[in-house]
Structures are given as C-alpha cells and as structure tokens.
C-alpha cells in the first residue's frame, strides 16, 4: 500500500498519523509515506533502502541518515546514536513491543534481523507523548512485514529464498520466507535466516581477531481479520548470536581483552489487537508482549556467567476523531526484571532487580485552520524499582509537549516545538547487577528539547532544515566501578538539513548534520558509556538511477565526516574520513521473481574508525577500538516462488 498526501498536506498528515496510531491505518501498512509527518523529526527508512544496500546489521540500516550514527564495527558490538545520544536513552520498540533493559556496556543492546523489516521510524529528540516512556533522546520503531506485504494480488501462497555471499568475511547468509492465506481472513508468514561469516578484514588488510559471526533468526507471524473492524496479529521471534568474542567485543584483542565463548539470545512474543470501526470515537490498538534477552560468557577455564532482562508489558491507545481535534489517549504497563546467571559460584546478587512502570498519556492534534496545526500532549509515568539490595526507589513525573506547524504557502511549512521527557530510575545494566549499586539520593532523569525549522516542497524538489537545543538533567552513569549515580547535565545543540530532487529516472538527496553534545561542559566522548558521544560534521549523499530498458537499478551512497578537533580534555582528536558504497540491482527476467543485487560497501577500502565507536581516542592517545570493515563485495540472489 503506497500512501501519498495531497494538499491540504497538513490536514491529511494529521489524519494519517492519528489513523496509524489508532490502527485504522497501522504502521504495518504504510510502506512509503510522502508529504509532511506530524512529527517533523521523523526519519523513515523503507524496505527498499534496506534491500538495495543488503543490510545485515544496524550500521547498514541507518547508514544513509547523517543524524543517526552506529559505532562498533560488527553486529554484537554496535550501538545506535541519534543526534549523538545513545540508544539507551531512547524508547525502542519492535512492532510496539518495548525493548527494555541493557545487558552489557561493552556490547550493543539492540539486535534485529533486517530481512524481517518493512520500515524503521526514528523520532529525534524528546517529542510527542506517543513516543513512549523514558524517551529522553527520542524513539526508534522497528516494524516487521505482514504476510499481506509479500503476497501478490490473487495469490494464496508464496515463498522467497535469498542467498548472499560477503567477500570481506568470506561468509554467507541464507534466508527463506514462506507466506500464505490459511483462509480468506487468516494469513501466516514464517521466516528463517542463518548467517555465518569469518573474521573482519579492515581497510589496511588486517584481520580483526574474534569477529566471526554465527546468527540464526526464526520468525512467525499470524494475522487474523476477525471481521471488518477487528484484526489480530500474533508474532514470535527467536534470535541467536553465538561466537568466540573478546570479553569487550568493541575493543581490539589484547592481553587485557582476551576471548571467550559467548551466547546472545533474544525471544519476543507479541499479540496486537486493532479495533477500527465507523464510529469516530473508537479506533483502538492494544499490544501485549513478552521479551527475554540474555548474554552468557564462558572463558577457557570453563566458568560461565551471564545476565539477562525479561520484560512483560501492555500498551493500548485509542484515537478520538472530534473533527478539528484528533485525540490519542493511551497507557503503558510494563514489568522489567534484571537477573544474573552464574553457574560456578555464589557471588551473584541476593535477588533479581524488578521495575514496575505505569504510564498514561494524551496527545492532541488540533487543526486550528487550513494552515495551522497545533499539537499538545502530556505523559505521566510512575516507576517503582526494587533493586538487588532490597532497596525501593520510587519516582514519578510528567512529560508535556507543545508544537505548531504553519503552512506559509502551498509549498512551505514552518514548525516549532517544545517538549519534556521524564525517566525514573530503572533496572541497572544486567552485567552490573552483581556488584554495582545506586548512589545515595539517586534522582530521575529529565530532558527538555526545543527546536524550529521548515519544510519546502515544490514539484520534484524537497528541502528541509531543523535547529534544536536540548538538555538532559541528572543523567545516570557509572561514576566509579561499583556506583551508579547522577552526573550533571548533558547539553546538545545542532542543525540538520536535507535537500532532494526526483527526476524521471534519477533520485538524489543530500543531508548534513552539525551536532555538539556535551556533559558538564566537556564534549561527550566515546568513553561516556550509556549517554552518548560527539561526532564530526557529517554530509551524506545518495543517488539512484533506473535503467528500465535493461531492468537495472544503480545506486551510490557517500558519507563524509569532518575531523573532530574539540574533544574531551586529555583525549585525542577523531580523524575525519569519507566512505562510499554502491549497488546494482538486476532483474534478469524482467520481474521481481528473480533478482540479483551486487553491493560494494566501503568501495575504496578506507581504513577508519567510526566517530561513534568506543576507543577512537583514549587518554593515552592509543586507539583500542575496532576499525570498520574494509571493502566488502556483497552478492545476493533472490528467488520468488
């Protein structure tokens, strides 16, 4: 389903956004949205983009957006930063199921299978009440495919098989998806993928020890249309990631960073119910979900330990269409449990750590006139934590937001907004449950975000820019090995801009970001774990060209990062770099039944460390972080049956 927004774009955008929130037009149905979203800072990454560059990990997913950075070199170690703020300070969901908790600060907390994704939505900065609890730096929503997204008109069953080869790691990936209709009202999708790669080779030809990957991902989704107004979705995903890794996988192998056998697991079950009636006061969406993730490490000595997080939760919201007002009223209920695994000793914590969260929210989109849209919302969140020492830490607070979008002309919109976000004290990083405690009088974290900008669209030209300033008070971080406490204030300011043009067969876009986060007056460094990091000014260029006579599509992507000279005191500067990717997709038979895609990542074999990676600069000036992979030629054969 392709949705295009006519004039009045503003009114249609509001109707679409509120319908998506309520489920009348769910995010699962919106493959591509052109026009102006209600939240001007929403970035949408489409299924087509993921396939063109043969996305295999988080870096591939977000590679074309200058606002979003991924450091860590390979999947298990990758962390996502939105406007320089780490994903630990964002609300992250998969089909509405919150991905809570954090396993180990030397590894990434997000693991997704790009093959399953239909689109990814990123909201930068504290924003709408619908972004969810604790969205200090924004929200990321991963949305998976439905069976109907893969079935063609008139089809009852189909299959998609993909075989990939990765030159850099001399590895490969195989995936199979089978989808079909069990009846007129029930459809099902099953998918299985397996990735097996060797060790990464950097741009200088060096092999990065202990970076092999063994991943398996199984997925099933059942969609039942109970009647014309009710839809039920059930999905379950099991993701495994095994390998012999460095204890701290985002750092180079060394005597102080020896390898061991590691297992990473995530299982997520989700039930979603939509009730969409002709009554403008009844548009309901409810999610009930359960996620369990854990990491274990087993040194050569045979000892084994690990830690995990379990989350069970429910969120529900209803949209009331009151004409000029579109009101979204909702609630979030969640219990997170952090637990420690130790099979060789009794040194673990005396009990699990448990957080109970209750949230209520109201978001209004008010079409004041044909040219003015007002937004206003309020969240209330209550956090009740019982930590591993038996201490109760309770906190609650409000998160208000207001915004305005004004259509100066048919082609030009101006927007401005102010928002606060509140996050109470939650469960600690799972691997710290064994020894770290919260400091005395620990406080909740609170964020403020103010921004303004414009969107211009005429014929095939689009141009937008946003300036923002944000603060996060009392960020929680480990100030010593065993104490987690509040540490001052994060300040962040920046400008982002994008321009695009769409010719008949050619599409081009150029993006720019200037972002400068600081902690207590010092630039955020790659060592400020669980908060964020500063990166150099970034320019991204994307080009695509279609050759329909040859059933061929070509593409080019560049990311240019300026040297970062202003860094934390005692740290080395971060060198600048430019990285270029290209792809070609060919349909030998003229249809999508058979597709051959060749992608070249890091075309010129650049040796570099992403500015978002840990260990780019240290107090001694040594580089201990993992470089990014060198040139990687990827070949994928996709067969549709």
Coordinates of C-alpha atoms in Angstrom, one line a residue:
X1 CA 0.0 0.0 0.0
X2 CA 1.5 3.3 -1.0
X3 CA 0.2 6.4 0.6
X4 CA 0.6 9.9 -0.9
X5 CA -0.5 13.1 0.8
X6 CA -2.4 15.6 -1.4
X7 CA -3.0 19.3 -0.5
X8 CA -4.1 20.2 2.1
X9 CA -1.0 18.2 3.1
X10 CA -1.2 19.4 6.7
X11 CA -4.7 18.2 7.4
X12 CA -4.1 14.9 5.6
X13 CA -0.9 14.3 7.5
X14 CA -2.8 14.7 10.8
X15 CA -5.5 12.3 9.7
X16 CA -3.0 9.8 8.5
X17 CA -0.8 10.0 11.6
X18 CA -3.7 9.6 14.0
X19 CA -5.1 6.8 12.0
X20 CA -1.8 5.0 12.1
X21 CA -1.6 5.5 15.9
X22 CA -5.1 4.0 16.3
X23 CA -4.6 1.2 13.9
X24 CA -7.1 2.3 11.2
X25 CA -4.0 2.7 9.0
X26 CA -1.3 0.9 11.0
X27 CA 2.4 1.5 10.7
X28 CA 2.5 -2.1 9.4
X29 CA 0.5 -1.0 6.3
X30 CA 2.5 2.2 5.5
X31 CA 5.4 1.2 3.2
X32 CA 6.1 4.7 1.9
X33 CA 4.7 8.0 3.1
X34 CA 5.4 11.1 1.2
X35 CA 4.4 14.5 2.5
X36 CA 4.8 16.1 5.9
X37 CA 4.5 13.9 9.0
X38 CA 3.1 15.4 12.2
X39 CA 6.5 15.0 13.8
X40 CA 8.9 16.9 11.5
X41 CA 11.9 15.0 13.0
X42 CA 10.6 11.6 12.0
X43 CA 13.0 9.7 9.7
X44 CA 11.5 6.7 7.8
X45 CA 13.8 4.0 6.4
X46 CA 12.0 1.9 3.8
X47 CA 12.2 -1.7 2.9
X48 CA 13.6 -0.8 -0.5
X49 CA 16.5 1.0 1.1
X50 CA 17.3 -2.0 3.3
X51 CA 17.3 -4.3 0.3
X52 CA 19.4 -2.1 -2.0
X53 CA 22.4 -2.0 0.3
X54 CA 21.8 -5.6 1.5
X55 CA 21.5 -4.5 5.2
X56 CA 22.9 -7.1 7.6
X57 CA 23.3 -5.1 10.8
X58 CA 22.4 -1.8 12.5
X59 CA 25.1 0.1 10.7
X60 CA 23.6 -0.9 7.3
X61 CA 20.1 0.0 8.4
X62 CA 21.0 3.6 9.4
X63 CA 23.9 4.3 7.1
X64 CA 22.2 6.9 4.9
X65 CA 21.0 9.3 7.6
X66 CA 23.5 11.9 8.9
X67 CA 21.6 12.3 12.2
X68 CA 22.0 8.7 13.1
X69 CA 25.3 7.0 13.8
X70 CA 26.2 3.4 14.6
X71 CA 29.6 2.5 16.1
X72 CA 31.1 -0.8 17.0
X73 CA 32.4 -2.3 13.7
X74 CA 30.3 -5.5 13.8
X75 CA 26.8 -6.6 14.9
X76 CA 27.2 -7.7 18.5
X77 CA 29.1 -4.6 19.5
X78 CA 27.1 -2.0 17.7
X79 CA 25.4 1.0 19.4
X80 CA 23.0 3.5 17.8
X81 CA 23.3 7.2 18.4
X82 CA 20.5 9.7 17.5
X83 CA 21.8 13.3 17.5
X84 CA 24.8 12.0 19.5
X85 CA 22.6 10.4 22.2
X86 CA 23.0 6.7 22.8
X87 CA 20.1 4.3 22.3
X88 CA 20.0 3.5 26.0
X89 CA 18.3 6.9 26.3
X90 CA 15.7 6.2 23.6
X91 CA 12.4 4.3 23.7
X92 CA 12.9 1.4 21.3
X93 CA 10.1 -0.9 20.1
X94 CA 9.6 -3.8 17.7
X95 CA 6.0 -3.9 16.4
X96 CA 5.0 -2.0 19.6
X97 CA 6.9 -4.3 22.0
X98 CA 9.3 -2.3 24.1
X99 CA 12.9 -3.5 24.0
X100 CA 13.8 -2.6 27.6
X101 CA 16.9 -3.2 29.6
X102 CA 20.6 -3.3 28.8
X103 CA 22.9 -6.3 29.1
X104 CA 26.5 -5.2 28.9
X105 CA 28.0 -1.8 28.3
X106 CA 30.7 -3.2 26.1
X107 CA 28.1 -4.5 23.7
X108 CA 25.1 -3.1 21.9
X109 CA 21.6 -3.6 23.3
X110 CA 19.7 -3.8 20.0
X111 CA 19.5 -6.9 17.9
X112 CA 17.2 -7.0 14.8
X113 CA 17.1 -9.1 11.6
X114 CA 16.9 -6.6 8.7
X115 CA 15.4 -9.3 6.5
X116 CA 12.2 -9.1 8.5
X117 CA 11.8 -5.3 8.5
X118 CA 9.3 -3.4 6.4
X119 CA 10.4 0.0 7.7
X120 CA 12.1 1.8 10.6
X121 CA 10.9 5.0 12.1
X122 CA 13.2 7.3 14.1
X123 CA 11.9 10.3 16.1
X124 CA 14.8 12.5 17.2
X125 CA 14.8 14.4 20.5
X126 CA 12.2 14.5 23.2
X127 CA 8.9 14.8 21.4
X128 CA 5.3 13.6 21.4
X129 CA 3.6 11.8 24.3
X130 CA 3.1 8.8 22.0
X131 CA 6.9 8.2 21.8
X132 CA 6.6 6.2 24.9
X133 CA 8.1 6.3 28.4
X134 CA 11.7 7.4 29.0
X135 CA 12.2 8.7 25.5
X136 CA 14.9 11.2 26.6
X137 CA 16.6 11.3 23.3
X138 CA 13.7 10.2 21.1
X139 CA 12.2 6.9 19.8
X140 CA 13.1 4.1 17.4
X141 CA 10.3 1.9 16.0
X142 CA 11.2 -1.3 14.0
X143 CA 8.2 -2.5 12.0
X144 CA 8.1 -6.0 10.6
X145 CA 6.4 -7.4 7.5
X146 CA 2.9 -8.9 7.4
X147 CA 2.1 -11.8 5.2
X148 CA 0.0 -9.5 3.0
X149 CA 3.1 -7.4 2.3
X150 CA 4.6 -10.3 0.5
X151 CA 1.5 -11.9 -1.1
X152 CA 0.5 -10.6 -4.5
X153 CA -3.0 -9.9 -5.7
X154 CA -4.8 -13.2 -6.3
X155 CA -2.0 -15.3 -4.6
X156 CA -2.7 -17.7 -1.8
X157 CA 0.8 -18.9 -1.1
X158 CA 4.3 -17.8 -1.9
X159 CA 8.0 -18.2 -1.0
X160 CA 11.1 -16.1 -1.1
X161 CA 14.6 -17.5 -0.9
X162 CA 17.7 -15.4 -0.6
X163 CA 21.3 -16.5 -0.8
X164 CA 24.1 -14.0 -0.1
X165 CA 27.9 -14.0 -0.2
X166 CA 30.1 -11.5 1.7
X167 CA 33.5 -11.0 0.3
X168 CA 35.2 -9.3 3.2
X169 CA 34.4 -12.0 5.8
X170 CA 34.2 -14.9 3.2
X171 CA 30.9 -15.6 4.7
X172 CA 27.3 -16.0 3.7
X173 CA 23.7 -15.8 4.6
X174 CA 20.6 -17.8 3.6
X175 CA 17.0 -16.9 4.3
X176 CA 13.7 -18.5 3.5
X177 CA 10.3 -17.0 3.9
X178 CA 7.0 -18.8 3.3
X179 CA 3.7 -16.9 3.4
X180 CA 0.2 -17.7 2.5
X181 CA -3.5 -17.5 3.3
X182 CA -5.0 -20.2 5.5
X183 CA -8.4 -18.8 4.7
X184 CA -10.0 -15.6 3.4
X185 CA -9.4 -13.9 6.7
X186 CA -6.2 -15.6 8.1
X187 CA -2.7 -15.3 6.7
X188 CA 0.7 -16.5 8.0
X189 CA 4.4 -15.7 7.5
X190 CA 7.3 -17.9 8.6
X191 CA 10.9 -16.9 8.1
X192 CA 14.2 -18.4 9.0
X193 CA 17.7 -17.0 8.3
X194 CA 21.2 -18.1 9.1
X195 CA 24.4 -16.0 8.8
X196 CA 27.9 -17.5 9.1
X197 CA 30.9 -15.2 8.5
X198 CA 34.6 -15.3 9.1
X199 CA 36.6 -12.6 10.7
X200 CA 36.5 -9.0 9.5
X201 CA 39.4 -7.5 7.5
X202 CA 39.9 -3.8 7.9
X203 CA 41.0 -1.3 5.2
X204 CA 44.7 -1.9 5.9
X205 CA 44.2 -5.6 5.3
X206 CA 44.5 -6.6 9.0
X207 CA 42.3 -9.4 10.3
X208 CA 40.3 -8.4 13.3
X209 CA 40.5 -11.4 15.7
X210 CA 37.4 -12.9 17.2
X211 CA 34.9 -11.1 15.0
X212 CA 33.3 -14.2 13.4
X213 CA 29.6 -14.3 13.4
X214 CA 27.1 -17.1 13.8
X215 CA 23.5 -15.9 13.8
X216 CA 20.2 -17.7 13.5
X217 CA 16.8 -16.0 13.4
X218 CA 13.4 -17.6 13.4
X219 CA 10.1 -15.7 13.0
X220 CA 6.4 -16.4 12.6
X221 CA 3.5 -14.0 12.3
X222 CA -0.2 -14.8 12.1
X223 CA -2.7 -12.2 11.0
X224 CA -6.4 -12.8 11.5
X225 CA -9.2 -10.4 10.4
X226 CA -11.9 -11.3 12.8
X227 CA -14.4 -9.1 11.0
X228 CA -14.4 -5.9 9.0
X229 CA -13.4 -3.9 12.1
X230 CA -11.2 -6.2 14.1
X231 CA -7.7 -7.5 13.3
X232 CA -5.5 -9.8 15.5
X233 CA -1.7 -10.2 15.0
X234 CA 0.5 -12.7 16.7
X235 CA 4.2 -12.9 16.2
X236 CA 7.2 -14.6 17.8
X237 CA 10.8 -14.1 17.1
X238 CA 13.8 -16.1 18.3
X239 CA 17.3 -14.6 17.6
X240 CA 20.6 -16.4 18.4
X241 CA 24.0 -14.9 18.1
X242 CA 27.0 -17.1 19.1
X243 CA 30.7 -16.8 18.7
X244 CA 34.1 -16.6 20.2
X245 CA 34.5 -12.9 21.1
X246 CA 36.7 -10.6 23.0
X247 CA 35.4 -10.1 26.6
X248 CA 34.9 -6.5 25.4
X249 CA 33.9 -7.1 21.8
X250 CA 34.1 -3.5 20.7
X251 CA 37.8 -3.3 21.6
X252 CA 40.8 -5.0 19.8
X253 CA 42.1 -8.3 21.0
X254 CA 44.8 -7.9 23.7
X255 CA 46.2 -9.5 26.8
X256 CA 43.7 -7.3 28.8
X257 CA 40.9 -8.3 26.4
X258 CA 41.1 -12.0 25.9
X259 CA 38.4 -14.0 24.1
X260 CA 35.8 -16.4 25.3
X261 CA 32.8 -18.2 24.0
X262 CA 29.7 -16.1 24.1
X263 CA 26.0 -16.7 23.5
X264 CA 23.4 -13.9 23.0
X265 CA 19.7 -14.7 22.9
X266 CA 16.5 -12.7 22.4
X267 CA 13.0 -14.1 22.3
X268 CA 10.0 -11.7 21.7
X269 CA 6.3 -12.7 21.6
X270 CA 3.7 -10.1 20.7
X271 CA -0.1 -10.0 20.4
X272 CA -1.6 -6.9 18.7
X273 CA -5.3 -6.2 18.5
X274 CA -6.9 -3.5 16.4
X275 CA -10.5 -2.3 16.6
X276 CA -11.3 0.1 13.8
X277 CA -15.0 1.0 13.4
X278 CA -17.1 3.6 11.6
X279 CA -17.6 5.3 15.0
X280 CA -15.1 8.2 15.0
X281 CA -14.7 7.7 18.8
X282 CA -13.5 4.1 18.5
X283 CA -10.1 3.4 17.0
X284 CA -8.2 1.1 19.4
X285 CA -4.8 -0.6 19.2
X286 CA -3.5 -2.9 22.0
X287 CA -0.3 -4.7 22.3
X288 CA 0.6 -7.5 24.8
X289 CA 4.2 -8.6 24.7
X290 CA 7.0 -10.6 26.4
X291 CA 10.7 -10.3 25.7
X292 CA 13.6 -12.2 27.2
X293 CA 17.2 -11.5 26.3
X294 CA 20.4 -12.6 27.9
X295 CA 24.2 -12.9 27.3
X296 CA 26.5 -15.5 28.7
X297 CA 30.3 -15.8 28.6
X298 CA 32.3 -18.9 29.1
X299 CA 36.1 -18.5 29.4
X300 CA 38.5 -21.3 28.5
X301 CA 38.6 -22.2 32.3
X302 CA 35.1 -23.5 31.9
X303 CA 33.5 -20.9 34.3
X304 CA 30.2 -19.5 33.0
X305 CA 28.3 -16.4 33.9
X306 CA 25.9 -14.1 32.3
X307 CA 23.0 -11.7 32.8
X308 CA 19.6 -11.0 31.3
X309 CA 16.5 -8.9 31.2
X310 CA 12.9 -10.0 31.0
X311 CA 10.0 -7.6 30.1
X312 CA 6.3 -8.2 30.1
X313 CA 4.1 -5.4 29.1
X314 CA 1.0 -4.0 27.6
X315 CA 0.3 -0.7 25.8
X316 CA -3.1 0.5 24.5
X317 CA -4.3 3.7 22.8
X318 CA -7.5 4.9 21.3
X319 CA -7.9 7.8 18.9
X320 CA -10.9 10.0 19.2
X321 CA -11.8 11.8 16.0
X322 CA -13.5 15.0 17.1
X323 CA -13.3 16.8 13.8
X324 CA -10.7 19.5 14.3
X325 CA -9.2 17.6 17.2
X326 CA -7.6 14.1 16.9
X327 CA -7.0 12.9 20.5
X328 CA -4.9 9.9 21.3
X329 CA -5.4 8.5 24.8
X330 CA -3.2 5.7 26.0
X331 CA -1.5 3.7 28.7
X332 CA 1.7 1.7 29.1
X333 CA 2.2 -1.0 31.7
X334 CA 5.5 -2.9 32.0
X335 CA 7.5 -5.1 34.4
X336 CA 11.2 -5.4 33.8
X337 CA 13.3 -8.0 35.6
X338 CA 17.1 -7.9 35.6
X339 CA 18.7 -11.2 36.6
X340 CA 22.2 -12.6 36.9
X341 CA 23.5 -16.0 35.8
X342 CA 26.4 -17.7 37.5
X343 CA 26.9 -21.4 37.3
X344 CA 30.2 -21.6 39.2
X345 CA 29.9 -19.6 42.4
X346 CA 27.5 -17.9 44.8
X347 CA 28.8 -14.4 44.3
X348 CA 25.7 -13.2 42.4
X349 CA 23.2 -10.6 43.7
X350 CA 20.9 -11.7 46.5
X351 CA 17.8 -11.1 44.4
X352 CA 16.6 -10.0 41.0
X353 CA 16.0 -6.4 40.3
X354 CA 12.4 -5.5 39.4
X355 CA 10.9 -2.4 37.9
X356 CA 7.1 -1.8 37.6
X357 CA 6.2 1.0 35.2
X358 CA 2.8 2.6 34.7
X359 CA 2.3 5.3 32.1
X360 CA -0.7 7.4 31.0
X361 CA -0.7 9.8 28.1
X362 CA -2.9 12.2 26.0
X363 CA -1.8 13.7 22.7
X364 CA -3.9 16.2 20.7
X365 CA -3.5 17.2 17.1
X366 CA -5.7 20.3 16.6
X367 CA -6.3 21.6 13.1
X368 CA -6.9 25.2 14.0
X369 CA -7.3 26.3 10.4
X370 CA -6.4 25.2 6.9
X371 CA -2.8 26.5 7.5
X372 CA -2.2 25.9 11.2
X373 CA -1.8 22.7 13.1
X374 CA -1.3 22.7 16.8
X375 CA -0.1 19.7 18.9
X376 CA -0.1 19.4 22.6
X377 CA 0.3 16.3 24.8
X378 CA 1.1 15.1 28.3
X379 CA 2.5 11.9 29.8
X380 CA 2.6 10.7 33.3
X381 CA 4.9 7.9 34.3
X382 CA 5.4 6.1 37.6
X383 CA 8.5 4.0 38.3
X384 CA 8.7 1.6 41.2
X385 CA 12.1 -0.2 41.5
X386 CA 13.1 -2.9 43.9
X387 CA 16.9 -3.3 43.4
X388 CA 19.2 -6.2 44.1
X389 CA 19.8 -5.0 47.7
X390 CA 16.1 -4.8 48.5
X391 CA 16.1 -1.0 48.3
X392 CA 12.9 0.6 47.0
X393 CA 13.4 3.6 44.7
X394 CA 10.1 5.2 43.5
X395 CA 9.8 8.1 41.2
X396 CA 7.1 9.7 39.0
X397 CA 6.8 12.7 36.8
X398 CA 5.1 14.4 33.8
X399 CA 6.3 15.0 30.2
X400 CA 4.5 17.8 28.4
X401 CA 4.9 18.9 24.8
X402 CA 3.5 21.6 22.5
X403 CA 4.1 22.3 18.9
X404 CA 2.9 24.3 15.9
X405 CA 3.1 23.8 12.1
X406 CA 2.2 26.7 9.9
X407 CA 1.7 26.4 6.1
X408 CA 3.0 29.7 4.8
X409 CA 2.3 28.7 1.2
X410 CA 1.2 25.6 -0.5
X411 CA 4.9 24.6 -0.7
X412 CA 6.4 26.0 2.5
X413 CA 5.7 24.9 6.1
X414 CA 7.3 26.3 9.3
X415 CA 7.4 24.3 12.5
X416 CA 8.4 24.8 16.1
X417 CA 8.1 22.6 19.2
X418 CA 9.0 22.3 22.9
X419 CA 8.9 19.0 24.8
X420 CA 10.0 17.5 28.0
X421 CA 10.7 13.8 28.7
X422 CA 10.9 12.0 32.1
X423 CA 12.6 8.8 33.0
X424 CA 12.5 7.4 36.5
X425 CA 15.2 5.1 38.0
X426 CA 15.0 1.7 36.3
X427 CA 16.9 -1.6 36.4
X428 CA 20.6 -1.4 36.0
X429 CA 22.7 -2.8 33.2
X430 CA 22.4 -6.5 33.8
X431 CA 26.1 -7.3 34.0
X432 CA 26.4 -4.8 36.8
X433 CA 23.8 -6.4 39.0
X434 CA 26.5 -8.5 40.6
X435 CA 28.4 -5.6 42.2
X436 CA 27.2 -2.1 41.3
X437 CA 24.6 -0.2 43.4
X438 CA 22.8 3.1 43.0
X439 CA 24.3 6.0 44.9
X440 CA 22.5 7.9 47.7
X441 CA 19.6 10.0 46.8
X442 CA 19.6 9.0 43.1
X443 CA 17.3 11.1 41.0
X444 CA 15.2 10.6 37.9
X445 CA 16.4 11.9 34.5
X446 CA 14.6 14.7 32.8
X447 CA 15.0 16.1 29.3
X448 CA 14.0 19.3 27.5
X449 CA 14.0 19.8 23.8
X450 CA 13.2 23.0 21.8
X451 CA 13.5 23.2 18.0
X452 CA 12.3 25.0 14.9
X453 CA 12.6 24.6 11.2
X454 CA 11.0 24.5 7.8
X455 CA 9.9 22.1 5.1
X456 CA 9.8 23.1 1.4
X457 CA 8.4 21.0 -1.3
X458 CA 7.7 22.1 -4.9
X459 CA 7.3 19.7 -7.9
X460 CA 10.2 17.3 -7.5
X461 CA 12.3 19.4 -5.1
X462 CA 12.3 18.9 -1.3
X463 CA 14.3 21.0 1.2
X464 CA 14.1 20.9 5.0
X465 CA 16.2 22.1 7.9
X466 CA 15.9 22.0 11.7
X467 CA 17.8 23.7 14.5
X468 CA 17.5 22.3 18.0
X469 CA 18.7 22.7 21.6
X470 CA 18.2 20.0 24.3
X471 CA 19.3 19.3 27.9
X472 CA 19.2 16.1 29.9
X473 CA 19.4 16.7 33.7
X474 CA 20.8 14.1 36.1
X475 CA 22.0 11.5 33.5
X476 CA 22.6 8.2 35.3
X477 CA 26.0 6.7 34.7
X478 CA 28.7 4.7 36.5
X479 CA 31.0 7.3 38.1
X480 CA 33.1 4.5 39.7
X481 CA 33.4 0.8 39.2
X482 CA 30.6 0.0 41.7
X483 CA 28.5 3.1 42.0
X484 CA 25.8 4.4 39.6
X485 CA 24.7 7.9 40.2
X486 CA 23.5 11.1 38.6
X487 CA 26.3 13.1 36.9
X488 CA 25.5 16.7 36.0
X489 CA 23.9 17.8 32.8
X490 CA 24.0 16.9 29.1
X491 CA 23.6 19.8 26.7
X492 CA 23.1 19.3 23.0
X493 CA 22.7 21.7 20.1
X494 CA 22.8 21.3 16.4
X495 CA 21.4 21.8 12.9
X496 CA 20.3 19.2 10.4
X497 CA 19.3 19.8 6.8
X498 CA 18.2 17.8 3.8
X499 CA 17.7 18.5 0.1
X500 CA 16.4 16.1 -2.5
X501 CA 15.4 16.1 -6.1
X502 CA 13.5 13.5 -8.1
X503 CA 14.0 13.4 -11.9
X504 CA 12.2 11.0 -14.2
X505 CA 14.6 8.1 -13.6
X506 CA 17.1 9.6 -11.1
X507 CA 16.8 10.5 -7.5
X508 CA 19.3 12.4 -5.4
X509 CA 19.4 13.6 -1.8
X510 CA 22.0 15.4 0.3
X511 CA 22.0 15.5 4.1
X512 CA 24.0 17.5 6.6
X513 CA 24.3 17.4 10.4
X514 CA 26.2 19.5 12.9
X515 CA 25.7 18.1 16.4
X516 CA 27.6 19.0 19.6
X517 CA 26.6 17.1 22.7
X518 CA 28.5 18.0 26.0
X519 CA 28.5 16.6 29.5
X520 CA 29.2 19.1 32.2
X521 CA 30.7 21.4 29.6
X522 CA 33.0 18.8 28.1
X523 CA 32.3 17.2 24.7
X524 CA 30.8 13.8 25.1
X525 CA 33.5 11.2 24.5
X526 CA 33.3 7.6 23.2
X527 CA 34.1 6.6 26.8
X528 CA 31.0 8.2 28.2
X529 CA 29.1 4.9 28.1
X530 CA 25.3 4.8 28.2
X531 CA 25.0 8.6 27.5
X532 CA 26.3 9.5 24.1
X533 CA 29.3 10.7 22.0
X534 CA 30.3 13.6 19.9
X535 CA 30.9 13.2 16.2
X536 CA 32.2 15.4 13.4
X537 CA 30.0 17.3 11.0
X538 CA 28.6 14.8 8.6
X539 CA 27.4 15.0 5.0
X540 CA 25.5 12.2 3.3
X541 CA 24.9 11.8 -0.4
X542 CA 22.5 9.3 -2.0
X543 CA 22.0 8.8 -5.7
X544 CA 19.8 6.3 -7.6
X545 CA 19.2 5.8 -11.3
X546 CA 16.9 3.4 -13.1
X547 CA 17.6 1.8 -16.5
X548 CA 14.2 0.3 -17.3
X549 CA 15.3 -0.9 -20.8
X550 CA 17.8 -3.2 -19.0
X551 CA 15.7 -3.9 -15.9
X552 CA 18.6 -2.4 -13.9
X553 CA 18.8 0.0 -10.9
X554 CA 22.0 1.7 -9.9
X555 CA 22.9 3.5 -6.7
X556 CA 25.6 5.4 -4.9
X557 CA 25.9 6.5 -1.3
X558 CA 28.6 8.6 0.4
X559 CA 29.2 9.6 4.0
X560 CA 31.8 12.4 4.6
X561 CA 32.8 13.0 8.3
X562 CA 34.8 16.1 9.3
X563 CA 37.7 15.7 11.7
X564 CA 36.5 16.4 15.3
X565 CA 39.0 18.7 17.0
X566 CA 37.1 19.7 20.1
X567 CA 37.1 16.6 22.3
X568 CA 37.1 15.8 26.0
X569 CA 40.2 17.1 27.8
X570 CA 43.1 14.6 27.5
X571 CA 41.6 12.8 24.5
X572 CA 43.0 12.6 21.0
X573 CA 41.2 14.2 18.1
X574 CA 39.0 12.0 15.9
X575 CA 40.3 11.9 12.3
X576 CA 37.9 12.6 9.5
X577 CA 37.0 10.2 6.7
X578 CA 34.9 9.6 3.7
X579 CA 33.2 6.3 2.9
X580 CA 31.4 5.3 -0.3
X581 CA 29.1 2.5 -1.2
X582 CA 27.5 1.4 -4.5
X583 CA 24.9 -1.1 -5.6
X584 CA 23.4 -2.5 -8.8
X585 CA 20.1 -4.5 -8.8
X586 CA 19.2 -6.5 -12.0
X587 CA 16.0 -8.4 -12.8
X588 CA 17.1 -11.0 -15.4
X589 CA 13.6 -12.0 -16.3
X590 CA 12.1 -8.5 -16.0
X591 CA 10.2 -9.3 -12.8
X592 CA 10.9 -9.5 -9.1
X593 CA 10.7 -13.3 -9.3
X594 CA 14.4 -13.3 -9.8
X595 CA 16.7 -10.5 -8.7
X596 CA 20.5 -10.2 -8.5
X597 CA 21.9 -7.5 -6.3
X598 CA 25.6 -6.6 -6.1
X599 CA 26.6 -4.1 -3.4
X600 CA 30.1 -2.8 -2.6
X601 CA 30.5 -1.4 0.9
X602 CA 33.5 0.9 1.5
X603 CA 34.3 0.9 -2.2
X604 CA 37.7 2.5 -1.9
X605 CA 38.8 0.2 1.0
X606 CA 39.1 3.1 3.5
X607 CA 40.8 2.4 6.9
X608 CA 38.9 4.3 9.6
X609 CA 37.1 4.2 12.9
X610 CA 33.6 5.5 13.1
X611 CA 33.3 8.5 15.4
X612 CA 30.6 6.7 17.2
X613 CA 32.8 3.7 18.1
X614 CA 34.4 3.3 21.5
X615 CA 38.2 3.5 21.7
X616 CA 38.5 6.1 18.9
X617 CA 40.5 8.2 21.3
X618 CA 41.8 7.4 24.7
X619 CA 43.6 9.4 27.5
X620 CA 46.9 8.0 26.3
X621 CA 46.1 8.6 22.6
X622 CA 46.1 4.9 21.9
X623 CA 43.4 3.5 19.6
X624 CA 41.8 0.4 21.1
X625 CA 38.5 0.4 19.3
X626 CA 37.8 -1.8 16.3
X627 CA 38.2 -0.3 12.9
X628 CA 35.4 -0.6 10.4
X629 CA 35.5 -3.3 7.8
X630 CA 37.4 -2.6 4.6
X631 CA 35.9 -3.2 1.1
X632 CA 33.1 -5.7 1.2
X633 CA 31.6 -7.0 -2.1
X634 CA 28.1 -8.5 -1.3
X635 CA 26.2 -10.6 -3.8
X636 CA 22.6 -11.6 -3.2
X637 CA 20.4 -13.9 -5.4
X638 CA 16.7 -13.6 -4.5
X639 CA 14.2 -16.1 -5.9
X640 CA 10.4 -15.6 -5.6
X641 CA 8.1 -18.6 -6.0

